[in-house]
PDB file of C-alpha atoms in Angstrom:
ATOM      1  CA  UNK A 612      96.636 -65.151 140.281  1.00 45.00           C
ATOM      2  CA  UNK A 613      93.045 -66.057 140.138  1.00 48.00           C
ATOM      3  CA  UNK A 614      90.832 -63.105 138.780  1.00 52.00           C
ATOM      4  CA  UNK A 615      87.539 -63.950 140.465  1.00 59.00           C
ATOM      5  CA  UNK A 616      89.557 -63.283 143.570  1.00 60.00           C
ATOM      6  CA  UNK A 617      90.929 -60.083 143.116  1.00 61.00           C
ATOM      7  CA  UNK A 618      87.974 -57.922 144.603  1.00 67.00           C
ATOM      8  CA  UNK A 619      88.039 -59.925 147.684  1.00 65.00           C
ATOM      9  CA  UNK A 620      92.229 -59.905 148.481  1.00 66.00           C
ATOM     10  CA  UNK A 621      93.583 -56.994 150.283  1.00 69.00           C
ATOM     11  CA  UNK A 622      97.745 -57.010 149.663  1.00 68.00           C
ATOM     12  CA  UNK A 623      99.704 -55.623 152.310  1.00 70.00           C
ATOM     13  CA  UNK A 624     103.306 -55.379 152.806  1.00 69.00           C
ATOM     14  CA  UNK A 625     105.466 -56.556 155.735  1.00 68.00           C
ATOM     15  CA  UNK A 626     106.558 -54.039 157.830  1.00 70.00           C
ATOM     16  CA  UNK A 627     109.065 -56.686 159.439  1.00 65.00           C
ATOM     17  CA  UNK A 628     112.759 -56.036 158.767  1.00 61.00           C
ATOM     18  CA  UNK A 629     114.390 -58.955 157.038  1.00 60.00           C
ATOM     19  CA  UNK A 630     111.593 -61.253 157.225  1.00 62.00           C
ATOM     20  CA  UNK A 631     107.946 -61.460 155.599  1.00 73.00           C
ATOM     21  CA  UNK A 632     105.822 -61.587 159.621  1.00 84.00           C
ATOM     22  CA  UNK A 633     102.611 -59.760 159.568  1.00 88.00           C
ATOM     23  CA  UNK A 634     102.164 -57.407 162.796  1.00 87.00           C
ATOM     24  CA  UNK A 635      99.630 -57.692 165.268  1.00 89.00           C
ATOM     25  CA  UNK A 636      97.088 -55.348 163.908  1.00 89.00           C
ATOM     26  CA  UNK A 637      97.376 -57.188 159.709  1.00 89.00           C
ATOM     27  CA  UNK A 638      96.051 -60.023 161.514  1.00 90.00           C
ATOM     28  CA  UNK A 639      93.234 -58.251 163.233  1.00 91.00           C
ATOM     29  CA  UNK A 640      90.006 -60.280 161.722  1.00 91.00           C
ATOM     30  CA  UNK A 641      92.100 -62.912 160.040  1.00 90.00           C
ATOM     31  CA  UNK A 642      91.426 -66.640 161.466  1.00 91.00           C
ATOM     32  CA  UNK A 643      93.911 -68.631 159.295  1.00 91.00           C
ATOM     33  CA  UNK A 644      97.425 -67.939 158.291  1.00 92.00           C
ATOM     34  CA  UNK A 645      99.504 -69.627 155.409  1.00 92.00           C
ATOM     35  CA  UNK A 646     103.424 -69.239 156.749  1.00 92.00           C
ATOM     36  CA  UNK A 647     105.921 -69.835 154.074  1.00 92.00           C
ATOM     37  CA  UNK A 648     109.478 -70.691 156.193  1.00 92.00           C
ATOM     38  CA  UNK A 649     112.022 -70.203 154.349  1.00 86.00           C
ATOM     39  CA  UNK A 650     115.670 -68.128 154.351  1.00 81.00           C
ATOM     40  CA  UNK A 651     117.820 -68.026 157.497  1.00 82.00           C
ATOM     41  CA  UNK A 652     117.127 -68.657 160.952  1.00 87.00           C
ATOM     42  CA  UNK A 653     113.858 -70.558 159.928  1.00 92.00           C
ATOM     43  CA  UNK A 654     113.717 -71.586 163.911  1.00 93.00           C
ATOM     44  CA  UNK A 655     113.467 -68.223 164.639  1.00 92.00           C
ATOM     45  CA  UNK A 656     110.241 -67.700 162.271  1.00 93.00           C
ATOM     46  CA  UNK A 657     108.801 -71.251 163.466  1.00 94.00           C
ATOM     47  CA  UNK A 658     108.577 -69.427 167.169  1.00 94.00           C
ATOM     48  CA  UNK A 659     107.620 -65.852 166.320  1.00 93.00           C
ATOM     49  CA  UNK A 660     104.753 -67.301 164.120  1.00 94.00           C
ATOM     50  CA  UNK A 661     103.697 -69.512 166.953  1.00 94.00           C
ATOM     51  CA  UNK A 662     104.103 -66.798 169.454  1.00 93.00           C
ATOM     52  CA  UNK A 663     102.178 -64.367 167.459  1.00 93.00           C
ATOM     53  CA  UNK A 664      99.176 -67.015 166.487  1.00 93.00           C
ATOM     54  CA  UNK A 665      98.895 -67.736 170.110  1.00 90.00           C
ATOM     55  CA  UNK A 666      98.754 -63.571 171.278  1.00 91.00           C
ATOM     56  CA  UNK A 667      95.859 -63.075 168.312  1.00 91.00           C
ATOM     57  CA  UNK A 668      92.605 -62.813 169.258  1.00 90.00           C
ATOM     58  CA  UNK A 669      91.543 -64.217 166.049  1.00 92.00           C
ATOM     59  CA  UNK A 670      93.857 -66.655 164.362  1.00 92.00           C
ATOM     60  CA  UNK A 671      92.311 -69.820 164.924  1.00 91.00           C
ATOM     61  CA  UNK A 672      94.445 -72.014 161.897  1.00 93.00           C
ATOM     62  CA  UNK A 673      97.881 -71.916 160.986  1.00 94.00           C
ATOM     63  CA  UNK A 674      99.700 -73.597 157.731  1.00 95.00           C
ATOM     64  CA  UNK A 675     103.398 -73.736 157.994  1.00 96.00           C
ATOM     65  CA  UNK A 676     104.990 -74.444 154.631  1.00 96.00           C
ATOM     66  CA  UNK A 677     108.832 -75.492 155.401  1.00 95.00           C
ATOM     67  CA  UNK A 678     110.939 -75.825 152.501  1.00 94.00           C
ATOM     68  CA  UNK A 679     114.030 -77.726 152.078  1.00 93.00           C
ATOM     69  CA  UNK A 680     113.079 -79.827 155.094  1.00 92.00           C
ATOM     70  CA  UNK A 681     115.843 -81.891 155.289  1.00 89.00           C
ATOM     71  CA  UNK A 682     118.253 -79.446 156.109  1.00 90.00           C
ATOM     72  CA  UNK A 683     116.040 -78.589 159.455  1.00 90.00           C
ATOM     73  CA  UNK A 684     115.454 -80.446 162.812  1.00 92.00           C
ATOM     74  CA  UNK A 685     112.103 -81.623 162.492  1.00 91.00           C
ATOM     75  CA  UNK A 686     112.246 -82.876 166.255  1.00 92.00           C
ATOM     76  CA  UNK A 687     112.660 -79.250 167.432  1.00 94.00           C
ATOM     77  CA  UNK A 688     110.005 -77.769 164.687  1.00 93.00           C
ATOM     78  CA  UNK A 689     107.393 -80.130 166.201  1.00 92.00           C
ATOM     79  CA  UNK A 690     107.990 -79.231 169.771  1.00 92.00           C
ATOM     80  CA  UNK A 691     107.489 -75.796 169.133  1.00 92.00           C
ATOM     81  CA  UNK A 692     104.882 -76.021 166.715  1.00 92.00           C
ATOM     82  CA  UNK A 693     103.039 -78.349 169.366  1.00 88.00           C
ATOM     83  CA  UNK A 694     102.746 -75.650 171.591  1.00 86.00           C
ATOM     84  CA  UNK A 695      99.854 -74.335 169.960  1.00 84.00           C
ATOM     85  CA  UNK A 696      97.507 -77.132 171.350  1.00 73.00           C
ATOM     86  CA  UNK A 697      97.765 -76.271 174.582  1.00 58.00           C
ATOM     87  CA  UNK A 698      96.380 -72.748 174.461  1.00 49.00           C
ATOM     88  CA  UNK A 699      94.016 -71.114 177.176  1.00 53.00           C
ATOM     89  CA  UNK A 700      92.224 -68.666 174.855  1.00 43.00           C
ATOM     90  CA  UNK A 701      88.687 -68.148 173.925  1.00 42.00           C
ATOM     91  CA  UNK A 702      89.886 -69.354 170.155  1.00 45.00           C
ATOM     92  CA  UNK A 703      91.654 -73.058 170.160  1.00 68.00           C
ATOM     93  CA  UNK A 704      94.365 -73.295 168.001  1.00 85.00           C
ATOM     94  CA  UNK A 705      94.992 -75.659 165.304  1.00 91.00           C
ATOM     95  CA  UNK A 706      97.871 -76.077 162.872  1.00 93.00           C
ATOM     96  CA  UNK A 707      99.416 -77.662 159.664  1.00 95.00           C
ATOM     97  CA  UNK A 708     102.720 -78.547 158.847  1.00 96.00           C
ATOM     98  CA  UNK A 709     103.390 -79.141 155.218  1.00 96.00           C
ATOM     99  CA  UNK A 710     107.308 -80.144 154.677  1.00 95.00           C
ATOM    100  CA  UNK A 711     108.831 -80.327 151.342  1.00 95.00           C
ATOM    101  CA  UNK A 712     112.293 -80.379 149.824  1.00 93.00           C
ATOM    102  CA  UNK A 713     114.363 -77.765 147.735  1.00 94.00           C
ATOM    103  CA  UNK A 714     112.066 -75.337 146.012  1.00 94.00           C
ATOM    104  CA  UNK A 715     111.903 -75.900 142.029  1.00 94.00           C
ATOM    105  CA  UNK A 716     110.905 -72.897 140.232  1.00 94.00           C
ATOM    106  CA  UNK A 717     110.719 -74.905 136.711  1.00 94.00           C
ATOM    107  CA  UNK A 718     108.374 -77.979 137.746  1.00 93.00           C
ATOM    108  CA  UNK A 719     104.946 -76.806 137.074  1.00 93.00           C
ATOM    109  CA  UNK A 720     102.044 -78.477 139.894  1.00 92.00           C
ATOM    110  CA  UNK A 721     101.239 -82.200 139.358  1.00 91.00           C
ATOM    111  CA  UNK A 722     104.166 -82.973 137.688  1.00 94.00           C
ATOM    112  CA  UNK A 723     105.054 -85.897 139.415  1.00 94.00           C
ATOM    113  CA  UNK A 724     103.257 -88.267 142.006  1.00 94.00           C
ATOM    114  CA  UNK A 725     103.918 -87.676 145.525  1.00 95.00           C
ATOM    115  CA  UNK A 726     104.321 -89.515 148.896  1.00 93.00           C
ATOM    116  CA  UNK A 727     103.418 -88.687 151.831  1.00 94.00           C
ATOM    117  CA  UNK A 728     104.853 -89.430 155.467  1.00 93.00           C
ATOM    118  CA  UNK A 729     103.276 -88.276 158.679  1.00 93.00           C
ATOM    119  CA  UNK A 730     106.037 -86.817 160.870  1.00 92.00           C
ATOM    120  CA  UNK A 731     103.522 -86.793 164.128  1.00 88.00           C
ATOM    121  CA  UNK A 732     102.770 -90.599 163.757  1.00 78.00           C
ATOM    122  CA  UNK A 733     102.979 -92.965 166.496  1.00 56.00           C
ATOM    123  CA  UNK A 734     101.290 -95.534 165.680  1.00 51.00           C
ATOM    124  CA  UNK A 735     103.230 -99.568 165.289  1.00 39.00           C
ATOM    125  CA  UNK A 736     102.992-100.551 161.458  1.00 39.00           C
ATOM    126  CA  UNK A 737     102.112-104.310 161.123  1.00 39.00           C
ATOM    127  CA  UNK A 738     105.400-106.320 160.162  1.00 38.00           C
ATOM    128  CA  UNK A 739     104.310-107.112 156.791  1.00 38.00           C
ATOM    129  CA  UNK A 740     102.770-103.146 156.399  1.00 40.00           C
ATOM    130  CA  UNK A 741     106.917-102.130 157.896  1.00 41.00           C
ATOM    131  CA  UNK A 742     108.494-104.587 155.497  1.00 41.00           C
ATOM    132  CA  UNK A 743     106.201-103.079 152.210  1.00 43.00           C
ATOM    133  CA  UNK A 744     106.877 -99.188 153.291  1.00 47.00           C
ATOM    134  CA  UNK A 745     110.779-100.065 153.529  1.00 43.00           C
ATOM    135  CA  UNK A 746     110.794-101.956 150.159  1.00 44.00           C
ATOM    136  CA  UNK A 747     108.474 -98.576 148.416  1.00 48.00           C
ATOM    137  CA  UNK A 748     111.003 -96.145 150.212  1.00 47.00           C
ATOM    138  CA  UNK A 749     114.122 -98.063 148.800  1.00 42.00           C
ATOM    139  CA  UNK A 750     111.832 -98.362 145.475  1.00 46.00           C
ATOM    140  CA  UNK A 751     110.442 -94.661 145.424  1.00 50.00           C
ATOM    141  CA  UNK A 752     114.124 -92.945 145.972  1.00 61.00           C
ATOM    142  CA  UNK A 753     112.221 -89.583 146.292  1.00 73.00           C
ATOM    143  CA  UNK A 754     113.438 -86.522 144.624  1.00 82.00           C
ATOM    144  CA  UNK A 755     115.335 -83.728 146.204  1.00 89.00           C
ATOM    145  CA  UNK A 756     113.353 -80.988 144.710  1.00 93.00           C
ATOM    146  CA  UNK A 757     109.895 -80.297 144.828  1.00 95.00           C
ATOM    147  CA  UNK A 758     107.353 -77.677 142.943  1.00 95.00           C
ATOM    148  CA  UNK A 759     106.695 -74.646 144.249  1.00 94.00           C
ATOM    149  CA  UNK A 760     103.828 -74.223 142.890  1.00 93.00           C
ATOM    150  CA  UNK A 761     102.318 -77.559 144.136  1.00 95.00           C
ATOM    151  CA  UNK A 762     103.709 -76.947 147.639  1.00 94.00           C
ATOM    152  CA  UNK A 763     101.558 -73.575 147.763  1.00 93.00           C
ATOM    153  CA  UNK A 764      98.457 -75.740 146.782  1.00 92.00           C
ATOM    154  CA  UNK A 765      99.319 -78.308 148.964  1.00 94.00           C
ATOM    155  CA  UNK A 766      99.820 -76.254 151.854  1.00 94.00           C
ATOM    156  CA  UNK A 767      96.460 -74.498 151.175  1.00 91.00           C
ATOM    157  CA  UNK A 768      94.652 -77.522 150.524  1.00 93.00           C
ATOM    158  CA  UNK A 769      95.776 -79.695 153.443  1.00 93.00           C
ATOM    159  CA  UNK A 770      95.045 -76.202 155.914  1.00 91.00           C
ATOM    160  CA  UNK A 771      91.198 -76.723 154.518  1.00 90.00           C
ATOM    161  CA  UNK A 772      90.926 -80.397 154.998  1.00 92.00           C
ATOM    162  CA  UNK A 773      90.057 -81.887 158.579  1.00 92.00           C
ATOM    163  CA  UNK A 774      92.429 -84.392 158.008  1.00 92.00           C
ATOM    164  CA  UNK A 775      94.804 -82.020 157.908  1.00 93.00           C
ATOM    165  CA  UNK A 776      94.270 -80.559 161.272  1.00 91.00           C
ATOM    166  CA  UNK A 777      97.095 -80.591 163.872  1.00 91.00           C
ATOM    167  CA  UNK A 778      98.991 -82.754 161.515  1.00 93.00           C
ATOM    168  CA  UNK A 779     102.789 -82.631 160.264  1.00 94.00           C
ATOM    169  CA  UNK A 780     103.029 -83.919 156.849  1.00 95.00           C
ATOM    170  CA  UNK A 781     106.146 -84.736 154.806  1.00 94.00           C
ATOM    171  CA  UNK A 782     105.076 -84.360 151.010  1.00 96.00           C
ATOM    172  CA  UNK A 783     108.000 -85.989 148.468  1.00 94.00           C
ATOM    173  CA  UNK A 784     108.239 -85.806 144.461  1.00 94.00           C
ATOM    174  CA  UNK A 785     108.067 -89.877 143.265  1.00 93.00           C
ATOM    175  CA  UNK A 786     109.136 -90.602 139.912  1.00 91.00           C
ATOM    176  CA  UNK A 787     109.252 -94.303 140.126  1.00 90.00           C
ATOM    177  CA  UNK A 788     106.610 -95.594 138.230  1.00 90.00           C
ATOM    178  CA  UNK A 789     106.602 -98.890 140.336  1.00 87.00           C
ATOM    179  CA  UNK A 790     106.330 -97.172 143.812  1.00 90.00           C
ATOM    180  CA  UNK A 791     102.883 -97.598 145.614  1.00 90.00           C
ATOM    181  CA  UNK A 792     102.470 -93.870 145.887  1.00 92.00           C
ATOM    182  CA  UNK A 793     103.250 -93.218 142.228  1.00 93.00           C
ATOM    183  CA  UNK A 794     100.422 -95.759 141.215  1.00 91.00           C
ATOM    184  CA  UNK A 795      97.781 -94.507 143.560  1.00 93.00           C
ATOM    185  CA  UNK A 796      97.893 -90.600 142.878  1.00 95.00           C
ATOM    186  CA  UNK A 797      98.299 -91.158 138.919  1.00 94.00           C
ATOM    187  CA  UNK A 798      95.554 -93.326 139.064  1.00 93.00           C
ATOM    188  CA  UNK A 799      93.170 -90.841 141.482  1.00 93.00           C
ATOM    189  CA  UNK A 800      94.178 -88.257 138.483  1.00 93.00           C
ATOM    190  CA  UNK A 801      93.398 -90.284 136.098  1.00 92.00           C
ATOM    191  CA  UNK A 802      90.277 -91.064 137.575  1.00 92.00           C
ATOM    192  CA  UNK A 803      89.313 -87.787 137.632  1.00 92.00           C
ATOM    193  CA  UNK A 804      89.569 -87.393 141.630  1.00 92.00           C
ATOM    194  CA  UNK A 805      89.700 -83.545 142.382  1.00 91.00           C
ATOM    195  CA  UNK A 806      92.613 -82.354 144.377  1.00 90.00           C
ATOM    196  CA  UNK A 807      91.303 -82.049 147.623  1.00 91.00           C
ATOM    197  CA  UNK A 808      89.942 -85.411 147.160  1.00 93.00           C
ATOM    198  CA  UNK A 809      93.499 -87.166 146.174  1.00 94.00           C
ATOM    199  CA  UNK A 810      95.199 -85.333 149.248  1.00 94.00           C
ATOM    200  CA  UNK A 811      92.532 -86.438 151.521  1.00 94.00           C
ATOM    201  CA  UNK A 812      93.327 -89.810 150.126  1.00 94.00           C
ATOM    202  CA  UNK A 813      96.985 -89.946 150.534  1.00 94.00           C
ATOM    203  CA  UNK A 814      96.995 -87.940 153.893  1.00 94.00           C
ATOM    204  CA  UNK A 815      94.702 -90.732 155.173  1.00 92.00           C
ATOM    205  CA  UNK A 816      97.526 -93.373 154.700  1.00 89.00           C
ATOM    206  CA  UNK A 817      96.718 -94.141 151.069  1.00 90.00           C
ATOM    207  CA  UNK A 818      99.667 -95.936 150.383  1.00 90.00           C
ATOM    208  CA  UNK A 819     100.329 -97.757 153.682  1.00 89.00           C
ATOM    209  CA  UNK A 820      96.516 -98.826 153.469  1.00 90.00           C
ATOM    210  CA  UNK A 821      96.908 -99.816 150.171  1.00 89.00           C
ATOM    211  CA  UNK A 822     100.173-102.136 151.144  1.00 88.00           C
ATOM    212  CA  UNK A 823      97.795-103.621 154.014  1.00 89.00           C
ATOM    213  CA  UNK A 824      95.173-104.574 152.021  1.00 87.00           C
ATOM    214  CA  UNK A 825      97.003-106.532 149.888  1.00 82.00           C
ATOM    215  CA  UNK A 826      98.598-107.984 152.665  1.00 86.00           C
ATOM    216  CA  UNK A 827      95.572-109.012 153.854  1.00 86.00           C
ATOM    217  CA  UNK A 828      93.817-110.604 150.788  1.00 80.00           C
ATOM    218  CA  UNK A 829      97.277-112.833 150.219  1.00 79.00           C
ATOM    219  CA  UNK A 830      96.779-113.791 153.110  1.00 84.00           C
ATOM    220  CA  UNK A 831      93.020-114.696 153.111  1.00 83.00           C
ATOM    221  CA  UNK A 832      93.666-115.972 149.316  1.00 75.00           C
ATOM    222  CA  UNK A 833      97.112-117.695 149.227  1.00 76.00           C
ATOM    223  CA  UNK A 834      95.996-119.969 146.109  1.00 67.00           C
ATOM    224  CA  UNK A 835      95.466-116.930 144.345  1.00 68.00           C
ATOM    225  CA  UNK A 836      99.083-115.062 145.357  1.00 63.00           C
ATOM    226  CA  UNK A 837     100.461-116.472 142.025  1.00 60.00           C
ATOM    227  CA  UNK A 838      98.049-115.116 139.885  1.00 62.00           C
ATOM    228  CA  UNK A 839      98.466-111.757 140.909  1.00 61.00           C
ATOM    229  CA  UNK A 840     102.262-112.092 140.683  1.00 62.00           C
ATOM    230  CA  UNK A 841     104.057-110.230 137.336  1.00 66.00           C
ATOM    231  CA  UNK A 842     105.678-111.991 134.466  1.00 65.00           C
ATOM    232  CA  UNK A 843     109.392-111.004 135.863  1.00 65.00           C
ATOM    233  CA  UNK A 844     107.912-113.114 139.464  1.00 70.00           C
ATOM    234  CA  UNK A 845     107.012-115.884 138.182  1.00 67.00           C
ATOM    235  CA  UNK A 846     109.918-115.972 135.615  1.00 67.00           C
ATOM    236  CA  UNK A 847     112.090-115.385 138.843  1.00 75.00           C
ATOM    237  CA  UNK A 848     109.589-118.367 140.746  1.00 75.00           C
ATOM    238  CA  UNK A 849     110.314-120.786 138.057  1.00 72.00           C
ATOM    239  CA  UNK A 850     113.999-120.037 137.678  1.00 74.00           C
ATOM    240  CA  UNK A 851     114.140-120.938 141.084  1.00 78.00           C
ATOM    241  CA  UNK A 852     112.348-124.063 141.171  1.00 80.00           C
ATOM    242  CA  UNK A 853     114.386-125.251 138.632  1.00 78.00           C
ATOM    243  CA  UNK A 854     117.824-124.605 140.659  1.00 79.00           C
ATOM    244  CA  UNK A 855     116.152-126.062 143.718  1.00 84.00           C
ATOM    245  CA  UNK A 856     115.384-129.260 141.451  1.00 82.00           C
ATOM    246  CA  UNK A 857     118.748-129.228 139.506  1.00 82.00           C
ATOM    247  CA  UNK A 858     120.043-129.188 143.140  1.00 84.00           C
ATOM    248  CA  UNK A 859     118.312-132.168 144.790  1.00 86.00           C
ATOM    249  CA  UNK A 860     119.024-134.103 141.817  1.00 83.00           C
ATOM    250  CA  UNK A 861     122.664-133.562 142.252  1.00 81.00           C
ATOM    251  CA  UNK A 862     122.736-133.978 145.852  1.00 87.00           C
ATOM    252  CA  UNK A 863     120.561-137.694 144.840  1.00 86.00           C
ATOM    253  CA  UNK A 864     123.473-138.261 142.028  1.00 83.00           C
ATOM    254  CA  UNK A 865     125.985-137.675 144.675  1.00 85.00           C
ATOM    255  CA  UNK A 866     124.462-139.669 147.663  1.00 85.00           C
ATOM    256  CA  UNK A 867     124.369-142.767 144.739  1.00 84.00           C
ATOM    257  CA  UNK A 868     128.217-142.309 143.698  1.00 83.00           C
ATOM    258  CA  UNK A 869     129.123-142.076 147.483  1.00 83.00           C
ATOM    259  CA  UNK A 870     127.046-145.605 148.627  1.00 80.00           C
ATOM    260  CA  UNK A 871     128.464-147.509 145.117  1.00 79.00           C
ATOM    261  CA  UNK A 872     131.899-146.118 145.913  1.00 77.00           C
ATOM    262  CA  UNK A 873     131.415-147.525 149.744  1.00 77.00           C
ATOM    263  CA  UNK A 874     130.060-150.909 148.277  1.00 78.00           C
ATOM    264  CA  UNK A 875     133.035-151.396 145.676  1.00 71.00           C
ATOM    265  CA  UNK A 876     135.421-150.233 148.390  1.00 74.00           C
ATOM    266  CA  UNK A 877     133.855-153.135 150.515  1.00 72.00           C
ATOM    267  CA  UNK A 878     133.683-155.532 147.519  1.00 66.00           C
ATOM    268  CA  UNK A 879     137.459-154.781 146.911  1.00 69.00           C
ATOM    269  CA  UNK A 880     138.234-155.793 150.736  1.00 69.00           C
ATOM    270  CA  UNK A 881     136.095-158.927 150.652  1.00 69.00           C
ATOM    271  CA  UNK A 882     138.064-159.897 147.584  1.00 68.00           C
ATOM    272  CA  UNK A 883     141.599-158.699 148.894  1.00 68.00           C
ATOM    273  CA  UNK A 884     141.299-161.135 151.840  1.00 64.00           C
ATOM    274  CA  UNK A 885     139.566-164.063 149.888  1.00 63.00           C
ATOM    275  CA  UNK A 886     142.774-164.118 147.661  1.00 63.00           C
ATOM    276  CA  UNK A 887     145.042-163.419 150.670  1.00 57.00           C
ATOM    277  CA  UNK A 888     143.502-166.923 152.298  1.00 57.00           C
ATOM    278  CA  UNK A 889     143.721-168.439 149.107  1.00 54.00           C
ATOM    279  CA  UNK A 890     147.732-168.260 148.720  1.00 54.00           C
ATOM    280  CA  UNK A 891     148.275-169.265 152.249  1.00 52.00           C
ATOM    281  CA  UNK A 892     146.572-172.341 151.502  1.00 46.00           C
ATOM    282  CA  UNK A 893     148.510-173.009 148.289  1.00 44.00           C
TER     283      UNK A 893
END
């Protein structure tokens, strides 16, 4: 694909019946390994990649690229995957997990924003930073698909970044232009941010940073919370205010019928007996 390249590639094919797993002896020299899963039995690749990254002399980085994610058990993928920290050979082993949805064939790279969830993360969100992921998530509604050709460059970029190291990442097509995750990545593009710089970003907890920083200012600035709030807000704010008033007025409005209906009731008595004396009398 890329020209200046093409003296420095060597292309061999898989000698592996039914599935694309270099032998022992292709990965003689080689220290880092892109693994596309895909096709059936995708558990069964997860393990013989693992096993044979952990028997090479050499590999010292491995990129797993698992399409259509969803369909898999992520809980199982990392346990195996995991393995590869704890090995006892000269060469440690690191690795990436890049998870995507259904391959798309027809969207071209950069298409859409992306968000990005970290599968391996264990760390408690604040309440307010819980409460703004769960409103972008129902926002976001992230697509089903995702580009192929962005997942290769994903994958590839994310094995290259140290942020990326021993890391399972969930990447996810966003095409609401009000999500968190939309806004940050079109603006890093638009920007001028390279690639590797907007992934580093957004591995990094872009977004959920982003959401507690704001949090955090509101709360240091509450005078300043309405400013920063959107014409449909405060149209929303003062349609509110005005229901709230409308309400206590009627609630006053009915307190005052209720104590002049109790003082004629008690006028009506008073006058009821006064005219019940009087006729005795006469």
């Amino acid at each position: 694909r890329y020209s200046g390249l093409l003296n420095k590639l060597a292309f061999e094919q898989s000698t592996t019946t039914g599935v694309m797993i270099p032998t022992p002896q292709q990965l003689e020299g080689v220290t880092s390994w892109v693994a596309r899963i895909d096709g059936p039995d995708r558990m069964g690749q997860i393990q013989s990649v693992v096993e044979l990254a952990q028997s090479s002399p050499s590999i010292a980085n491995v990129a797993f690229l698992l399409t259509d994610a969803s369909s898999l058990d992520m809980g199982a993928v990392l346990n195996v995957v995991q393995t590869m920290k704890d090995d006892a050979g000269l060469v440690q082993k690191s690795f990436t997990v890049v998870a995507v949805g259904e391959i798309d064939d027809d969207v071209p790279e950069a298409t859409y924003p992306y968000a990005v969830t970290d599968l391996l993360s264990s760390e408690p969100a604040s309440a307010a930073t819980t409460a703004t992921t769960a409103t972008e998530e129902a926002q976001a509604q992230p697509l089903p698909t995702y580009s192929r050709e962005e997942s290769f460059r994903l994958v590839a970029t994310c094995l290259g970044l140290e942020c990326g190291r021993n890391r399972a990442l969930s990447f996810a097509a966003v095409d609401n232009v009000n999500a968190t995750s939309y806004k940050l990545v079109k603006g890093l593009r638009e920007a001028g941010y390279g690639w590797d710089q907007e992934a580093q970003f957004m591995v990094d907890g872009g977004a959920q940073n982003y959401d507690q920083a704001v949090e955090e200012y509101k709360a240091r600035h509450p005078e300043e919370e309405r400013v920063m709030m959107s014409a449909d807000e405060k149209l929303e704010e003062a349609i509110a205010d005005a229901m709230a008033r409308q309400q206590a007025e009627n609630e006053e409005a009915l307190r005052r019928m209720e104590v002049k209906a109790a003082i004629d009731s008690e006028f009506l008595l008073e006058m009821s007996e006064q005219s019940i004396t009087a006729g005795d009398w006469a």
